[in-house]
PDB file of C-alpha atoms in Angstrom:
ATOM      1  CA  MET N 211       4.909 -22.215  94.576  1.00 90.00           C
ATOM      2  CA  GLN N 212       4.305 -25.894  95.315  1.00 94.00           C
ATOM      3  CA  ILE N 213       6.046 -27.440  98.294  1.00 94.00           C
ATOM      4  CA  SER N 214       6.080 -30.938  99.720  1.00 94.00           C
ATOM      5  CA  LYS N 215       6.294 -32.054 103.323  1.00 94.00           C
ATOM      6  CA  THR N 216       6.084 -35.456 104.939  1.00 94.00           C
ATOM      7  CA  VAL N 217       4.676 -36.029 108.404  1.00 94.00           C
ATOM      8  CA  HIS N 218       4.520 -39.353 110.218  1.00 94.00           C
ATOM      9  CA  VAL N 219       1.715 -40.805 112.312  1.00 93.00           C
ATOM     10  CA  PRO N 220       1.699 -43.963 114.435  1.00 94.00           C
ATOM     11  CA  ASN N 221       0.563 -46.891 112.302  1.00 95.00           C
ATOM     12  CA  GLU N 222      -2.075 -47.867 114.871  1.00 95.00           C
ATOM     13  CA  HIS N 223      -3.764 -44.473 114.396  1.00 94.00           C
ATOM     14  CA  VAL N 224      -3.405 -44.002 110.628  1.00 95.00           C
ATOM     15  CA  GLY N 225      -7.013 -45.126 110.189  1.00 95.00           C
ATOM     16  CA  LEU N 226      -8.109 -41.899 111.903  1.00 92.00           C
ATOM     17  CA  ALA N 227      -6.384 -39.895 109.178  1.00 92.00           C
ATOM     18  CA  ILE N 228      -8.004 -41.979 106.451  1.00 94.00           C
ATOM     19  CA  GLY N 229     -11.506 -42.413 107.872  1.00 94.00           C
ATOM     20  CA  LYS N 230     -14.177 -44.832 106.767  1.00 95.00           C
ATOM     21  CA  GLY N 231     -14.027 -45.119 103.004  1.00 95.00           C
ATOM     22  CA  GLY N 232     -11.415 -42.359 102.916  1.00 95.00           C
ATOM     23  CA  GLU N 233     -13.900 -39.733 104.173  1.00 95.00           C
ATOM     24  CA  THR N 234     -11.502 -38.007 106.596  1.00 95.00           C
ATOM     25  CA  LEU N 235      -8.720 -37.933 104.018  1.00 95.00           C
ATOM     26  CA  LYS N 236     -11.103 -36.325 101.499  1.00 96.00           C
ATOM     27  CA  LEU N 237     -12.159 -33.807 104.146  1.00 95.00           C
ATOM     28  CA  PHE N 238      -8.513 -32.898 104.855  1.00 96.00           C
ATOM     29  CA  LYS N 239      -7.958 -32.387 101.141  1.00 97.00           C
ATOM     30  CA  SER N 240     -11.053 -30.233 100.630  1.00 97.00           C
ATOM     31  CA  MET N 241     -10.511 -28.133 103.785  1.00 96.00           C
ATOM     32  CA  SER N 242      -6.827 -27.470 103.111  1.00 96.00           C
ATOM     33  CA  GLY N 243      -6.554 -27.574  99.330  1.00 97.00           C
ATOM     34  CA  ALA N 244      -3.417 -29.711  99.688  1.00 97.00           C
ATOM     35  CA  ASN N 245      -2.855 -33.113  98.165  1.00 97.00           C
ATOM     36  CA  VAL N 246      -2.653 -35.598 101.058  1.00 97.00           C
ATOM     37  CA  GLN N 247      -1.245 -39.080 100.377  1.00 96.00           C
ATOM     38  CA  VAL N 248      -0.975 -41.755 103.071  1.00 96.00           C
ATOM     39  CA  GLN N 249       1.841 -44.171 102.280  1.00 95.00           C
ATOM     40  CA  LYS N 250       1.044 -47.894 102.380  1.00 95.00           C
ATOM     41  CA  GLU N 251       4.078 -48.966 104.422  1.00 95.00           C
ATOM     42  CA  CYS N 252       5.715 -47.842 107.651  1.00 95.00           C
ATOM     43  CA  VAL N 253       9.163 -46.284 107.640  1.00 92.00           C
ATOM     44  CA  PRO N 254      11.505 -49.309 107.944  1.00 92.00           C
ATOM     45  CA  GLY N 255      12.289 -50.133 111.562  1.00 92.00           C
ATOM     46  CA  THR N 256       9.474 -47.958 112.953  1.00 92.00           C
ATOM     47  CA  ASN N 257       5.723 -48.039 113.484  1.00 93.00           C
ATOM     48  CA  LEU N 258       5.362 -44.667 111.702  1.00 93.00           C
ATOM     49  CA  ARG N 259       3.383 -44.198 108.482  1.00 95.00           C
ATOM     50  CA  PRO N 260       4.409 -41.300 106.249  1.00 95.00           C
ATOM     51  CA  ILE N 261       1.773 -38.893 104.991  1.00 96.00           C
ATOM     52  CA  ALA N 262       2.938 -36.755 102.064  1.00 95.00           C
ATOM     53  CA  LEU N 263       1.488 -33.237 101.830  1.00 96.00           C
ATOM     54  CA  THR N 264       1.794 -31.185  98.626  1.00 96.00           C
ATOM     55  CA  GLY N 265       0.483 -27.713  97.800  1.00 96.00           C
ATOM     56  CA  ASN N 266       1.336 -24.119  98.488  1.00 95.00           C
ATOM     57  CA  ALA N 267       2.761 -23.294 101.919  1.00 94.00           C
ATOM     58  CA  GLY N 268      -0.622 -22.344 103.401  1.00 94.00           C
ATOM     59  CA  GLU N 269      -2.337 -25.480 102.088  1.00 96.00           C
ATOM     60  CA  VAL N 270       0.397 -27.764 103.404  1.00 94.00           C
ATOM     61  CA  HIS N 271       0.376 -26.052 106.798  1.00 93.00           C
ATOM     62  CA  GLN N 272      -3.425 -26.323 107.035  1.00 95.00           C
ATOM     63  CA  ALA N 273      -3.348 -30.019 106.097  1.00 95.00           C
ATOM     64  CA  GLU N 274      -0.673 -30.669 108.715  1.00 93.00           C
ATOM     65  CA  MET N 275      -2.705 -28.911 111.405  1.00 93.00           C
ATOM     66  CA  LEU N 276      -5.803 -30.935 110.487  1.00 93.00           C
ATOM     67  CA  ILE N 277      -3.808 -34.157 110.831  1.00 94.00           C
ATOM     68  CA  VAL N 278      -2.231 -32.966 114.092  1.00 92.00           C
ATOM     69  CA  GLY N 279      -5.668 -32.109 115.482  1.00 90.00           C
ATOM     70  CA  LYS N 280      -7.068 -35.493 114.542  1.00 91.00           C
ATOM     71  CA  MET N 281      -4.125 -37.354 116.090  1.00 91.00           C
ATOM     72  CA  ALA N 282      -4.263 -35.199 119.232  1.00 88.00           C
ATOM     73  CA  SER N 283      -7.829 -36.413 119.785  1.00 85.00           C
ATOM     74  CA  VAL N 284      -6.348 -39.806 120.728  1.00 86.00           C
ATOM     75  CA  GLY N 285      -3.143 -38.474 122.304  1.00 85.00           C
ATOM     76  CA  ALA N 286      -0.950 -39.459 119.351  1.00 83.00           C
ATOM     77  CA  THR N 287       1.982 -37.290 118.282  1.00 83.00           C
ATOM     78  CA  VAL N 288       2.654 -36.397 114.649  1.00 86.00           C
ATOM     79  CA  THR N 289       6.346 -36.259 113.745  1.00 83.00           C
ATOM     80  CA  GLN N 290       8.447 -34.823 110.947  1.00 75.00           C
ATOM     81  CA  GLY N 291      11.495 -36.973 110.369  1.00 57.00           C
ATOM     82  CA  GLY N 292      11.361 -38.186 113.982  1.00 50.00           C
ATOM     83  CA  ILE N 293      10.893 -34.673 115.411  1.00 47.00           C
ATOM     84  CA  PRO N 294       7.502 -34.110 117.093  1.00 53.00           C
ATOM     85  CA  SER N 295       5.212 -31.729 115.278  1.00 53.00           C
ATOM     86  CA  PHE N 296       2.457 -29.828 117.116  1.00 47.00           C
ATOM     87  CA  GLY N 297       0.611 -32.953 118.277  1.00 45.00           C
ATOM     88  CA  GLY N 298      -0.313 -34.632 121.537  1.00 45.00           C
ATOM     89  CA  ALA N 299       1.348 -32.908 124.480  1.00 44.00           C
ATOM     90  CA  ASN N 300       2.945 -30.447 122.073  1.00 46.00           C
ATOM     91  CA  MET N 301      -0.509 -29.250 121.053  1.00 47.00           C
ATOM     92  CA  ALA N 302      -1.328 -28.434 124.687  1.00 47.00           C
ATOM     93  CA  ALA N 303       1.919 -26.489 124.986  1.00 41.00           C
ATOM     94  CA  ALA N 304       1.133 -24.604 121.775  1.00 42.00           C
ATOM     95  CA  ALA N 305      -2.338 -23.782 123.129  1.00 45.00           C
ATOM     96  CA  ALA N 306      -0.727 -22.344 126.256  1.00 41.00           C
ATOM     97  CA  TYR N 307       0.965 -19.816 123.974  1.00 36.00           C
ATOM     98  CA  GLY N 308      -2.321 -18.916 122.296  1.00 42.00           C
ATOM     99  CA  MET N 309      -1.841 -21.045 119.188  1.00 42.00           C
ATOM    100  CA  GLN N 310      -5.037 -22.737 118.028  1.00 45.00           C
ATOM    101  CA  TYR N 311      -5.380 -25.538 115.534  1.00 43.00           C
ATOM    102  CA  PRO N 312      -8.573 -26.860 114.002  1.00 49.00           C
ATOM    103  CA  GLN N 313     -10.048 -30.048 115.450  1.00 50.00           C
ATOM    104  CA  VAL N 314     -11.588 -32.510 113.011  1.00 51.00           C
ATOM    105  CA  SER N 315     -14.102 -34.881 114.530  1.00 48.00           C
TER     106      SER N 315
END
């Protein structure tokens, strides 16, 4: 069953999710199997750029964790509708409970 989820990253770090020539975005797609679409505009009144994830539940979760890992590398937090996902400081807290997420360099 296909599901969709939108996560938000700080606009100043969205280039990390895209990569040079879209390389990182393509990597996220191939590693997760999900469709990953970075929106062109920020959510009105914020500096957050939506990234739409579509696929089965496992693919979407994997894509989210890849994005979270990439953003955590610069200390940025990924949010879902304004609620922090497992990024930044939240990733360290998750690690303290034995949760591990892939890092994409």
